[in-house]
Structure formats: structure tokens, C-alpha cells
XYZ file of C-alpha atoms in Angstrom:
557
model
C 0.000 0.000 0.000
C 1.868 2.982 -0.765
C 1.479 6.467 0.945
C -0.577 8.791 -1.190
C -2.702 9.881 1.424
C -0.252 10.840 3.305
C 1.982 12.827 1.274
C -1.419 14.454 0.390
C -2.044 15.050 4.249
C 2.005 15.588 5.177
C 1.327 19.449 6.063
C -1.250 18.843 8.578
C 0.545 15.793 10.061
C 3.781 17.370 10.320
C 2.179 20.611 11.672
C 0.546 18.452 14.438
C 3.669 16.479 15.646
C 5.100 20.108 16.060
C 2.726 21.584 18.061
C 2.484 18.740 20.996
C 6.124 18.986 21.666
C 6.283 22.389 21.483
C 2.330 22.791 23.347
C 2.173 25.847 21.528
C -0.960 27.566 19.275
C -1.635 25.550 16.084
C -5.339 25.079 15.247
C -6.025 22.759 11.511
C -9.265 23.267 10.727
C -10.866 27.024 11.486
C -13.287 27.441 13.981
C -15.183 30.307 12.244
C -18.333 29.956 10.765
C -17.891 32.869 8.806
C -18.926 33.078 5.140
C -15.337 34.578 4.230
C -13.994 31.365 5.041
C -16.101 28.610 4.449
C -17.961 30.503 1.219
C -21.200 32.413 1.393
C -23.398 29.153 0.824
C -21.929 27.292 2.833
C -24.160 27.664 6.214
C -27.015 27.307 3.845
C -25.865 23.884 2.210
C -24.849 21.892 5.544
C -28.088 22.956 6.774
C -29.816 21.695 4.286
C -28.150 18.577 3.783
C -28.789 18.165 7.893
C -32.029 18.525 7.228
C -32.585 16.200 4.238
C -31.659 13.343 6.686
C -34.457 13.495 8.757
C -37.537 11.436 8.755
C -35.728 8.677 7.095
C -33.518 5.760 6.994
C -30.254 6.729 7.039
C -27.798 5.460 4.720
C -25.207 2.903 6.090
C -24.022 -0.799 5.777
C -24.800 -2.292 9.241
C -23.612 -6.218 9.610
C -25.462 -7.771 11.952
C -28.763 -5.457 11.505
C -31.977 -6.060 11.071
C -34.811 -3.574 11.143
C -34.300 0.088 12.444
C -34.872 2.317 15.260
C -34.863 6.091 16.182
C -34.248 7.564 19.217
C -33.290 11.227 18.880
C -35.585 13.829 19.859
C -33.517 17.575 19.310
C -33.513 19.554 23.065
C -34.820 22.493 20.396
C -38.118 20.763 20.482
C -38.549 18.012 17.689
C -38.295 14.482 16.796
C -34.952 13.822 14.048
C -37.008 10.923 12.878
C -33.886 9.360 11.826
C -33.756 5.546 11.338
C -30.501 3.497 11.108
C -30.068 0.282 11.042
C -30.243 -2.021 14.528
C -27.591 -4.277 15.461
C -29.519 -7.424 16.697
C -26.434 -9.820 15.785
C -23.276 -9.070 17.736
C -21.805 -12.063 15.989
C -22.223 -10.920 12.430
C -21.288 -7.439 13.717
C -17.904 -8.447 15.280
C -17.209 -10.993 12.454
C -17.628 -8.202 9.913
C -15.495 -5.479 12.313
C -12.731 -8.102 12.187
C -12.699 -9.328 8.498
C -10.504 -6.221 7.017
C -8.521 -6.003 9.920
C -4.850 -7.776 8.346
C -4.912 -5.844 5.959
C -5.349 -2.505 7.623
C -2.608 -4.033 10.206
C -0.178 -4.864 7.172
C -0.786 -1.477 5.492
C 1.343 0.324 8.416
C 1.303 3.591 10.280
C 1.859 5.737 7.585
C -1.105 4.249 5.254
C -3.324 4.474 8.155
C -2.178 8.039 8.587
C -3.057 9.160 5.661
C -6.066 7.456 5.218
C -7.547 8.560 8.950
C -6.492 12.375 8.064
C -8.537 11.420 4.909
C -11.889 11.098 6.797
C -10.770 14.418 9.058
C -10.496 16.134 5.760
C -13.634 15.011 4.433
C -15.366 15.680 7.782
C -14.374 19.003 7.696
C -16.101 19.461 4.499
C -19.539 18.242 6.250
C -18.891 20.483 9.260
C -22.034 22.569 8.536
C -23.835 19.682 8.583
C -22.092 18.122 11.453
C -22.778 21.061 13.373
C -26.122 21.268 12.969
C -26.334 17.136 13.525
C -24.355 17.830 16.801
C -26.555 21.374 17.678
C -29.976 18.828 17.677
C -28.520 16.245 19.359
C -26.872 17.603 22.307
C -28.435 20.944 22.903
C -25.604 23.177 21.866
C -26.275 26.421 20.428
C -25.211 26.477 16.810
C -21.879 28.398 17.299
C -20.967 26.287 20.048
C -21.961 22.841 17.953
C -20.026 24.481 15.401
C -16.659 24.956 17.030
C -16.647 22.253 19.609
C -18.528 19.397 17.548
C -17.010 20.197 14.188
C -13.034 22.212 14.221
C -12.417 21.693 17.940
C -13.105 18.345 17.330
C -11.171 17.809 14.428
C -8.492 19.096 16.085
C -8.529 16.718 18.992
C -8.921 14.099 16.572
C -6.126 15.284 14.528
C -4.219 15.090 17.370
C -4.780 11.297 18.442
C -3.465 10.828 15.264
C -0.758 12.630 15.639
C 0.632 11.056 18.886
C -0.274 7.706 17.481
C 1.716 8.043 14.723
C 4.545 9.391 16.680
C 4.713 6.448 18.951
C 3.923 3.829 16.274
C 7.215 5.205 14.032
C 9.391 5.873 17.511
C 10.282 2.696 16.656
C 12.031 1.760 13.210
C 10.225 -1.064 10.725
C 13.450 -2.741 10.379
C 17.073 -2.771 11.463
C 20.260 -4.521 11.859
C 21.577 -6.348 14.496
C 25.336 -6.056 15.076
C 27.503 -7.703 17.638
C 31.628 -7.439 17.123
C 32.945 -11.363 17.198
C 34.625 -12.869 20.276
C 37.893 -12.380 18.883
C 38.859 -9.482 16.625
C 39.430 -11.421 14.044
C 36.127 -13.751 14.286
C 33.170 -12.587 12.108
C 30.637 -10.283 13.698
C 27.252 -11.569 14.866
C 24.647 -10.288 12.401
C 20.662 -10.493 12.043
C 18.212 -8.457 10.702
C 15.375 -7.379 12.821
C 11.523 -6.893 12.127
C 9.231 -4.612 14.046
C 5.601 -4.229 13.292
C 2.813 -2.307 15.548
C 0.366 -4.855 16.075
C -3.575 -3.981 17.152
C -4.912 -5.371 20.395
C -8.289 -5.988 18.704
C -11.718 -4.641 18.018
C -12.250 -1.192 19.572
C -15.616 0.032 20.725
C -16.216 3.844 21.019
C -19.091 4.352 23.697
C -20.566 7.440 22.840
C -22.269 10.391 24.822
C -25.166 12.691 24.856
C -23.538 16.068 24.982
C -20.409 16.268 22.911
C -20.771 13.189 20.794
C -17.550 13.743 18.171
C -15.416 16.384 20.486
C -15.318 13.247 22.896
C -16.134 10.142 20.588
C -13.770 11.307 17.732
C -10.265 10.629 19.583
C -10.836 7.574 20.860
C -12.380 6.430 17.440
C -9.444 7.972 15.400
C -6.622 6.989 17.963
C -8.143 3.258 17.673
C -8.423 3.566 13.611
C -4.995 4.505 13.627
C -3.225 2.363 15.441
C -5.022 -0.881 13.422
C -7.817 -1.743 15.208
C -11.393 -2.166 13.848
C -13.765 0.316 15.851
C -17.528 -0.115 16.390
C -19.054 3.137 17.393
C -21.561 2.312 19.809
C -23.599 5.956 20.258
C -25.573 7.386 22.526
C -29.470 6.885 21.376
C -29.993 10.476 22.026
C -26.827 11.795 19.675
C -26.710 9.468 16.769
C -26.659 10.855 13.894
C -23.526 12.961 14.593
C -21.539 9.393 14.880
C -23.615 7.840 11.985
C -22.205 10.746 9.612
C -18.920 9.963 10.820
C -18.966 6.415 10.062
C -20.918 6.942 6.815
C -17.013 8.533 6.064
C -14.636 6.736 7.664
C -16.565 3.691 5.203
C -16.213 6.005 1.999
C -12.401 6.518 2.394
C -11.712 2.833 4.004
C -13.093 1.712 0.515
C -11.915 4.647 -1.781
C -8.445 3.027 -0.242
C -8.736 -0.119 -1.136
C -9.775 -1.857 2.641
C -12.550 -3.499 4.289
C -15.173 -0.700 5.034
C -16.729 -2.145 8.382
C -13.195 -1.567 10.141
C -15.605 1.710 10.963
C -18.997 0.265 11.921
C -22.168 1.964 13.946
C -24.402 0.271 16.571
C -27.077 2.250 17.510
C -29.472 0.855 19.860
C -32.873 1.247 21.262
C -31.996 1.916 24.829
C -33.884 -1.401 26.128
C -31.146 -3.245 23.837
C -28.348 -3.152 26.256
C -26.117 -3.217 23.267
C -22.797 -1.574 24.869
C -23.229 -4.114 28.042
C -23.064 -7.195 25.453
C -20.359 -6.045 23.479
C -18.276 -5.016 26.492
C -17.565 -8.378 27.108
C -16.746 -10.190 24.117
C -13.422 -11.120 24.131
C -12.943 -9.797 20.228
C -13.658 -6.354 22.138
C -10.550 -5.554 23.110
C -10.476 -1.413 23.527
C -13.518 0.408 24.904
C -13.809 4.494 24.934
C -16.498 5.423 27.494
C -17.622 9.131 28.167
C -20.522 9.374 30.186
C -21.708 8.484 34.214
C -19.890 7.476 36.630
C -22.236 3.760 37.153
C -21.504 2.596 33.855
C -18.424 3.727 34.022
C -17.450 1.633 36.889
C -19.101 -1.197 35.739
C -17.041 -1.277 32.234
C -13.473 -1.211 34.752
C -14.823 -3.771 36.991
C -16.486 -6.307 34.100
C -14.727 -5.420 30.424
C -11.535 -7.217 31.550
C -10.840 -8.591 28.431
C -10.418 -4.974 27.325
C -8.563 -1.818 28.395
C -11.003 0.781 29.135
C -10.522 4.391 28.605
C -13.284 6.514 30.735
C -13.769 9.803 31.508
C -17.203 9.874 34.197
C -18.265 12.513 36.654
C -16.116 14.837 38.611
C -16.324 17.665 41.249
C -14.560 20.943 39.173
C -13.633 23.338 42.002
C -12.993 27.151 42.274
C -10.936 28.229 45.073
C -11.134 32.071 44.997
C -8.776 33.668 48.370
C -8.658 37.491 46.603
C -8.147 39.051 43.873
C -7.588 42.377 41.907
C -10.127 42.359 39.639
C -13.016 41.497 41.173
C -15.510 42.595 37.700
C -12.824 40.479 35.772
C -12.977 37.796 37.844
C -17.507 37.868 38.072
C -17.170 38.113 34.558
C -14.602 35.272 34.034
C -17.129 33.093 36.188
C -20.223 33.833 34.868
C -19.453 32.924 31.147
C -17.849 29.603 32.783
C -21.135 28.962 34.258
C -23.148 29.952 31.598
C -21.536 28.149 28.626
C -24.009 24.875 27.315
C -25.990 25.514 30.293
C -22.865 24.036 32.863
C -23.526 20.922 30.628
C -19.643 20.484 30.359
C -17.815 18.020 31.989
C -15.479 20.783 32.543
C -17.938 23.574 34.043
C -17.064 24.912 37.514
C -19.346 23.433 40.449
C -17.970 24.168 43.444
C -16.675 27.265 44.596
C -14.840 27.609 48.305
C -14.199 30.566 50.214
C -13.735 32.134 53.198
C -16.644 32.854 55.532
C -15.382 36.099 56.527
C -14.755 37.513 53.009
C -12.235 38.305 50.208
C -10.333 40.768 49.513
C -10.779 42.435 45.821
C -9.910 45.961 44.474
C -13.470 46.976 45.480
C -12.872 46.030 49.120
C -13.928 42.875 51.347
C -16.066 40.328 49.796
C -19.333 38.116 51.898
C -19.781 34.986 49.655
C -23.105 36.755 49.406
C -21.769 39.593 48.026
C -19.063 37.336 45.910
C -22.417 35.785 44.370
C -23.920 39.124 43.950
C -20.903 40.155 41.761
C -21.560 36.714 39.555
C -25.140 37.499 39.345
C -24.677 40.840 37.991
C -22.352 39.738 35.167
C -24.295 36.675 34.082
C -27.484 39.537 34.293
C -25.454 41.295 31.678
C -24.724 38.085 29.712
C -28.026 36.672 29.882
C -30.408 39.469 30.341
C -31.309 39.319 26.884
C -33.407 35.974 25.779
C -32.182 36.164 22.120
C -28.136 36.918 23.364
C -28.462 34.014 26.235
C -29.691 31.502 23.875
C -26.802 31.777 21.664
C -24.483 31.091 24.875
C -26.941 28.161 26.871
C -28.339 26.327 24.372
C -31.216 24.256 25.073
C -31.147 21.297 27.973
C -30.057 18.367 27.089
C -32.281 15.698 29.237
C -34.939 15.970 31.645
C -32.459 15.464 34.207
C -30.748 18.104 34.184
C -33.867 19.820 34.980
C -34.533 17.982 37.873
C -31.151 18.817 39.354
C -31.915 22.359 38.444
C -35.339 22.261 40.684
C -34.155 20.485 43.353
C -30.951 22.775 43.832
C -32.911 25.232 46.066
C -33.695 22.817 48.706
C -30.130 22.290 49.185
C -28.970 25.737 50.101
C -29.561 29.594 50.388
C -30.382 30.524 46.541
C -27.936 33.560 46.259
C -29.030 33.745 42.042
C -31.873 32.433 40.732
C -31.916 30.398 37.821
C -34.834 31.426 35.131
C -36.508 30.126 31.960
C -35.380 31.213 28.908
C -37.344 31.319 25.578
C -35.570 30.545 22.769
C -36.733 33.139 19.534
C -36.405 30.450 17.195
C -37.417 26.959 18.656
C -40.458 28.117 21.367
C -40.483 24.452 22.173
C -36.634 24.522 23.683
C -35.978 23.995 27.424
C -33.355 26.748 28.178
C -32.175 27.809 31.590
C -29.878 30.262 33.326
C -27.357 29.273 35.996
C -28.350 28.834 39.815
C -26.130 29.392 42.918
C -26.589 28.299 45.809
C -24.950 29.045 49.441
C -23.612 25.874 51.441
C -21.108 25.629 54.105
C -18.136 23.507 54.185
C -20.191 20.946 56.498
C -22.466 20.544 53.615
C -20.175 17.893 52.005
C -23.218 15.454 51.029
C -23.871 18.159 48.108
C -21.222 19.152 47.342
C -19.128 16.134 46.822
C -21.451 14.816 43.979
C -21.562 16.043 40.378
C -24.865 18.074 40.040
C -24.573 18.002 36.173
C -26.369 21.343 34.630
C -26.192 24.907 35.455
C -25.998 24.186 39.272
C -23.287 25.848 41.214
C -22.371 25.817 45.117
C -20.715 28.658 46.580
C -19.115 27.368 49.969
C -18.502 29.120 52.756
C -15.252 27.745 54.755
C -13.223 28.826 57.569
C -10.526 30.113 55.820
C -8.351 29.603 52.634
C -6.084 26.826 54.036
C -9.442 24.851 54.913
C -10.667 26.174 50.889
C -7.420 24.416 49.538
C -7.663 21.274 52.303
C -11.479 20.189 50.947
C -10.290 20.872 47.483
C -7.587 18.953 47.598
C -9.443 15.928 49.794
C -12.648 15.992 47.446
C -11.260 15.759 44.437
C -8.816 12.773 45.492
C -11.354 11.045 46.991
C -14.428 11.717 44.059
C -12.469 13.300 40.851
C -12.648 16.052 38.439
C -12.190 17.411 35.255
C -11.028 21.318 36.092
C -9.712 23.645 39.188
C -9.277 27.240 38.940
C -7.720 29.356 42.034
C -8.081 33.488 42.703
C -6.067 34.781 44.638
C -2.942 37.803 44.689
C -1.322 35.832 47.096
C 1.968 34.044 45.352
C 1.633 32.011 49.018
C -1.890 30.846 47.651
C -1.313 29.513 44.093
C 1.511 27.535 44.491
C -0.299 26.198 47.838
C -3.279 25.837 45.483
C -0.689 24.181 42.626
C 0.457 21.953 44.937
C -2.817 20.569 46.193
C -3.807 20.281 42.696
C -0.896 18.074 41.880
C -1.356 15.984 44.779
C -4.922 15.627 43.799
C -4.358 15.063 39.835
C -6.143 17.292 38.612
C -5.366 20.386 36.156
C -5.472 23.926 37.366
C -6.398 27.249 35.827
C -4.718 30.878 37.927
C -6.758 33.593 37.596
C -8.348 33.657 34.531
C -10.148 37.102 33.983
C -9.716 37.487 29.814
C -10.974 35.393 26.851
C -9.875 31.693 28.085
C -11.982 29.879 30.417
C -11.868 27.075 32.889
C -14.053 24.834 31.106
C -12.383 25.312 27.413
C -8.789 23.578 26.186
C -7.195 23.758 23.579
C -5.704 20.865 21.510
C -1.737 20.305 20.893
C -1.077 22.287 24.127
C -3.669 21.672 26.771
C -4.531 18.218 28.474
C -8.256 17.316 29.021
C -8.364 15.270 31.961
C -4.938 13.563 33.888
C -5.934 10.440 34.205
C -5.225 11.065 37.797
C -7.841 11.390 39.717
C -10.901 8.995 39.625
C -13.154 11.743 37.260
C -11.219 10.241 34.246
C -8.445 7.449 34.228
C -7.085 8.792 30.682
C -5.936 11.910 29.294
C -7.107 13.679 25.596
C -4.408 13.496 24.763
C -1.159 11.994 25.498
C 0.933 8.876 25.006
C -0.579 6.918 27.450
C -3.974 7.363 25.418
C -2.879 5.657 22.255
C 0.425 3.419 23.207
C -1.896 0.937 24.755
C -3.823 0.310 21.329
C -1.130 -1.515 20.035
C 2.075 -3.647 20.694
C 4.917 -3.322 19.183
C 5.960 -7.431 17.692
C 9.664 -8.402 16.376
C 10.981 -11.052 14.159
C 14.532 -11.728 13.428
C 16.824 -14.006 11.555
C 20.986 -14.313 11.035
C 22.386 -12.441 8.048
């Protein structure tokens, strides 16, 4: 198999490689929506081809199918009506997954390079279509879906590739052996040496509701990559982003010359139980999991034919001790809270400060006043219905909203969370952020996720007892994010070091255009893998060397 697709791809590929070791700013695919870049019909076209998918079967070779289902209702208010095919044969569905697999092994790592960039490339020329696939399926607002379901996650996907690659070619294909004879003049010992990355098996790709290709696509692409067949098993409420993707990753596999169902898609009817089955076949020998913490756990305790990547729920914690910009810091905050709705896996929950106050340019602080300051920015954020829709988006799952209600009984409501109508979709469920007073005692609330726009403010004795519960809670139940305030030089590293002994990245007093809950790929890491809120990182080595071993032959020359 020679390398076309890869010299086609080289720029990006190289590009990539560059920017993880050097962590710096490099970005693939543009995350503007604009007309100037995209063209002037673009916006138009991917939301019309979105559109001409629903109420209808959707187009895709399933092995092991038989009948359809839909399950995808949009949080904007309608059904998708979109039907693809159900697996009811795991057999026939593994069987197929396998089939192509030698030859994708026997192609190598630059092949499968070229041909994975391949489906990026052609992704990115759906991403109007994507986003609006990912904007109905997960609530996002259309910017959002845009950015974060289509470039962002090209990017991140881009990058699995690229550390892949990397660590697949870190060692050479061949080489020879060399060892000077006993005697100088005895002949020297010579062999010539094989190495070939071998996959570990079939990969399955356990997708979720809210950011179905930002956290299904490096998994999928890191698996791909590496050699191993990958069924993409989504989640019933965010199909149809996934089904697009596979619907590619088939076109190129067979524009290349391999099996197509190295890429296949499962999609369920929730009843079916279909990730639980496959989870446990011993041909299933990766599984990517984003989602709850109960499944979660259960695919670590039961897959252990497998190694299992997860990412569940987490804690995120604010510890604000002062700071100089207290407007800065409100405003900071409030967009953190506000973005998706605190649907993020990254979105601040807990916030800890001192009883007595903190001290900001516009004097000493209450954590009533401190929530005061929050509530006033997100006011000016969200005051106007048609402005806050743009930045909440619509709720995902009736679940959320249930956390939402119940959130008052909890604490002293220091800002109210209100209904939002959405201009466009009347039928949307869209809802402002809530905070809510606790004290440190309070630790039955505020060590469990309460996923949605639910925040705690926490009064605590002090800012050593602040950095103490931060560091304790998140050892002990995990997350995602930590951010710190403070003027105090004394504080952050204190905070730094808690957050180091805890595993968990840390943000220092953000007040500008980057936010706790956003990273960016080639230089920040989403999630440690060290700390139980996610036991892998996107990305790093230890997220792709797993997926395959690396097997020698040799033989005297």
C-alpha cells in the first residue's frame, strides 16, 4: 500500500507532531463559521443537507442489523425521525469489524495516517452539517456545535493521530543487528530485525449525549490509527452525529482499497443493552467510554478482556482567596457557568471561600456579596433571551432539569436560575445558571456532580481549609477542572500543589478570553488520568500506546 494519502495530508501531520512537543498555538481546521472562510453558501448547504436526513432511513451498511430504530428527539423541540439500522447480531457485527482487519494491520502507520487524516479532511467538508447534527442532538447552540462538535473536534482528533503516529514510528520497521565477534578477528554476529505495531483488537467507542464527536472522535481515530477495527456504539440520544462519521470513515476505508466495516455503527434502542453485550466479548478488546460514573465503573470492573478508557463525573472546584479584579474575575465566572448551560464536563461546580470575606480591588467580599458580583455579570450576559440563547443552548435531558429544581432545597439561593425562551425553537428547554450558598459541612452536596447549570458557593473557615477540601474531594471523588483566585503568590503555588497531589489540572486567575471549562488541543490536556473523574488523558501517550504492541521477528544475516 503505498502512501498517497499521506503525502497528500504531510502538512497537517507534520504541523501536528510540532505543536504537541512544542504545546504551543496551532489550530487545523478554522473554527469560524464565517462566510469569508467557508464561502457564502456554505451555512445554507450543511443545513440543508442536515435537514434532508431526517424522517428517514439513514444510509449505512450495518452487519449484523436487522430492522431500524430512532431515538433522537432535538432539546430544540422536535423528533430527528432518523432511522438506522439495529444491530440485533453481535456475531455478524464483530465478524464483519474483524474481516478487514490484516490488511489494515499490514498497510502500516503511515497508510493508516493518511487514510484517517482522509476522513478528518472530508469531515471538515460536512462540518455545517455536522454542526447542525451535533446542535440537535446535544443541545448546543449552533456556534458552540459548530466549534466544539465540528473544528475543535477535528483538532482533537487530529491530534490522536498525531501522537499515534509518533509512537507507532518511535520505533524503526526494520534494522540490523550487530555484535563485534569474540575475537577481533572472528566474524561479527549479524541479524536483521523486524518490528511491526500490532492492534490489540476490536475497539468500541461508547458514545455520549452532549459532545458526541469532540469526545467520541479521539478515541475512534486513535483506535483507527493504530489498526484496530472500531464499532461506534452511540448514545441513542446523539446518533446521527456518529452515523455521519462512520458513513465517512466507510467512503475513504473503501476509496483506499480496505474493508469498510473496520468503521462500523451500533445504535441501539436503549432497552437493547447493546454496549453491556459487546463489552464483554473477548474480540472487544479497547472500549472508549464518556458518560456516568455507574456505567463507568461497571465497564473497569467487568470489560476485563479490554482496556477501558473513561472519563465519568467529577467535582470541578474554584478556590477564589482574593483578587484584583473582582468585575474580571464575576465576569470570568459567569461565562464559565453559563456556557451549554454548565452541561460540560469541565464547568465549575464548586466554589470555596472564606466565611469572613475576600479581599478584591473593590474592598472585602461576603460569599453573598461574591455571588452578587456573579449574578450581575451573568445579568449582563443573559439578560437578553435572544443573546443568552446563543451562549446556553437548550437542555439536554430531563435530568438536568430535575437537578436544576431540586438545587434550592439544598442551600440559600444567592441567584436564581430562570426560563429562557428561545426566539427560534419556542419548544426549547433553556435555563440560566443557579447558585446556591452551602457551608463547608455541607459535604453530602457538594461532593457529587450536580450536572447542569448548578453551582455551590461554599462558605469555609478560611483559605487553608478552601485548599484542604479541594484537595481531599477531588482525590477522593475526581474532576475534570480547578481554577484558584487569589494575589497571594503564598496561595497559588499552595493551590498548585494541592492540585498536583490531587491530579487534577489547574487554571490561575483567569479574567480574559480563556476559560476554565475550554482547552485547547496540541497544548492543553483534558483530563490527567489522575484522579478517579477520568483514568485517561485527551491526549497523550498513554492514550494511544496501549492500542497496540509493538511485535519483532529476526533471523541471522
Amino acid at each position: 500500500m503505498n502512501d498517497v494519502l499521506l503525502d497528500k495530508h504531510r502538512h497537517r501531520l507534520d504541523a501536528a507532531v510540532a505543536a504537541i512537543a512544542s504545546r504551543g498555538y496551532y489550530s487545523a481546521f478554522d473554527e469560524s463559521p464565517s462566510p469569508r472562510v467557508y464561502g457564502a453558501d456554505a451555512a445554507a448547504e450543511g443545513k440543508a443537507a442536515f435537514e434532508a436526513l431526517l424522517d428517514r432511513p439513514f444510509a449505512l451498511d450495518t452487519p449484523g442489523a436487522e430492522g431500524t430504530v430512532a431515538t433522537e428527539r432535538s432539546p430544540y423541540g422536535f423528533d430527528l425521525g432518523v432511522a438506522y439500522p439495529r444491530v440485533t447480531d453481535p456475531d455478524a457485527l464483530l465478524s464483519a469489524a474483524a474481516a478487514g482487519r490484516r490488511a489494515w494491520r499490514d498497510a502500516g502507520a503511515n497508510a493508516r495516517a493518511g487514510v484517517c487524516i482522509e476522513i478528518l479532511d472530508r469531515l471538515h467538508g460536512r462540518i455545517f452539517e455536522l454542526a447542525n447534527a451535533v446542535q440537535h442532538t446535544s443541545g448546543q447552540a449552533f456556534v458552540m456545535a459548530f466549534q466544539a462538535g465540528g473544528a475543535h473536534a477535528l483538532d482533537r482528533a487530529l491530534e490522536a493521530v498525531a501522537y499515534a503516529w509518533t509512537e507507532m514510528t518511535r520505533t524503526p520497521t526494520t534494522a540490523v543487528w550487530e555484535k563485534p565477534g569474540p575475537k577481533p578477528d572472528s566474524p561479527p554476529l549479524r541479524m536483521e530485525k523486524t518490528f511491526t505495531a500490532v492492534p490489540r483488537g476490536i475497539a468500541m467507542v461508547v458514545g455520549c449525549n452532549t459532545f458526541p464527536t469532540w469526545n467520541g472522535w479521539p478515541g475512534l481515530f486513535a483506535s483507527l490509527v493504530t489498526g484496530n477495527p472500531v464499532v461506534v456504539k452511540p448514545h441513542p440520544g446523539a446518533v446521527l452525529p456518529l452515523a455521519i462519521t462512520v458513513q465517512v470513515c466507510q467512503e475513504v476505508l473503501a476509496d483506499a482499497g480496505f474493508d469498510p466495516h473496520l468503521a462500523t455503527l451500533a445504535a441501539e434502542d436503549p432497552a437493547d443493552k447493546l454496549a453491556a453485550t459487546l463489552a464483554v466479548r473477548p474480540e472487544v478488546r479497547l472500549i472508549d467510554y464518556t458518560g456516568g460514573n455507574a456505567f463507568g465503573e461497571w465497564l473497569e470492573d467487568n470489560a476485563k478482556q479490554a482496556v477501558v478508557f473513561t472519563e465519568k463525573a467529577g467535582v470541578n472546584t474554584v478556590v477564589i482567596d482574593s483578587t484584583d479584579d473582582f468585575a474580571g474575575m464575576c465576569r470570568n465566572l459567569a461565562f464559565s457557568f453559563s456556557l451549554y448551560a454548565g452541561q460540560m464536563c469541565t464547568a465549575p461546580q464548586n466554589v470555596y471561600l472564606p466565611a469572613d470575606g475576600v479581599e478584591t480591588d473593590q474592598g472585602r467580599k461576603s460569599p453573598a456579596e461574591v455571588a452578587a458580583g456573579i449574578g450581575a455579570a451573568l445579568e449582563k450576559l443573559l439578560g437578553d433571551d435572544a443573546r443568552a440563547v446563543e451562549l446556553l443552548g437548550g437542555v439536554v435531558n430531563p435530568g438536568v432539569v430535575e437537578r436544576l429544581d431540586a438545587a434550592p432545597g439544598k442551600g440559600e439561593v444567592l441567584v436564581a436560575s430562570r426560563a429562557v425562551v428561545h426566539p427560534a425553537y419556542p419548544d426549547a428547554t433553556v435555563r440560566t445558571p443557579t447558585l446556591v450558598g452551602i457551608t463547608a459541612d455541607d459535604s453530602e452536596v457538594y461532593e457529587t456532580e450536580c450536572f447542569g447549570p448548578v453551582s455551590f458557593v461554599i462558605s469555609t473557615s478560611g483559605t487553608d481549609q478552601s485548599v484542604d477540601l479541594f484537595r481531599d474531594t477531588v482525590t477522593r471523588k475526581g474532576a475534570m477542572t480547578a481554577a484558584v483566585y487569589s494575589t497571594s503568590d503564598d496561595v497559588v503555588d499552595r493551590v498548585r500543589d494541592a492540585a498536583l497531589d490531587a491530579g487534577v489540572s489547574l487554571s490561575e486567575n483567569l479574567l480574559g478570553g480563556v476559560f476554565v471549562n475550554q482547552t485547547a488541543a496540541y497544548s492543553d490536556f483534558h483530563g490527567t488520568g489522575a484522579n478517579p473523574a477520568a483514568n485517561a488523558s485527551y491526549t497523550d501517550a498513554a492514550f494511544v500506546a496501549p492500542r497496540f504492541r509493538m511485535i519483532q521477528s529476526r533471523r541471522h544475516i
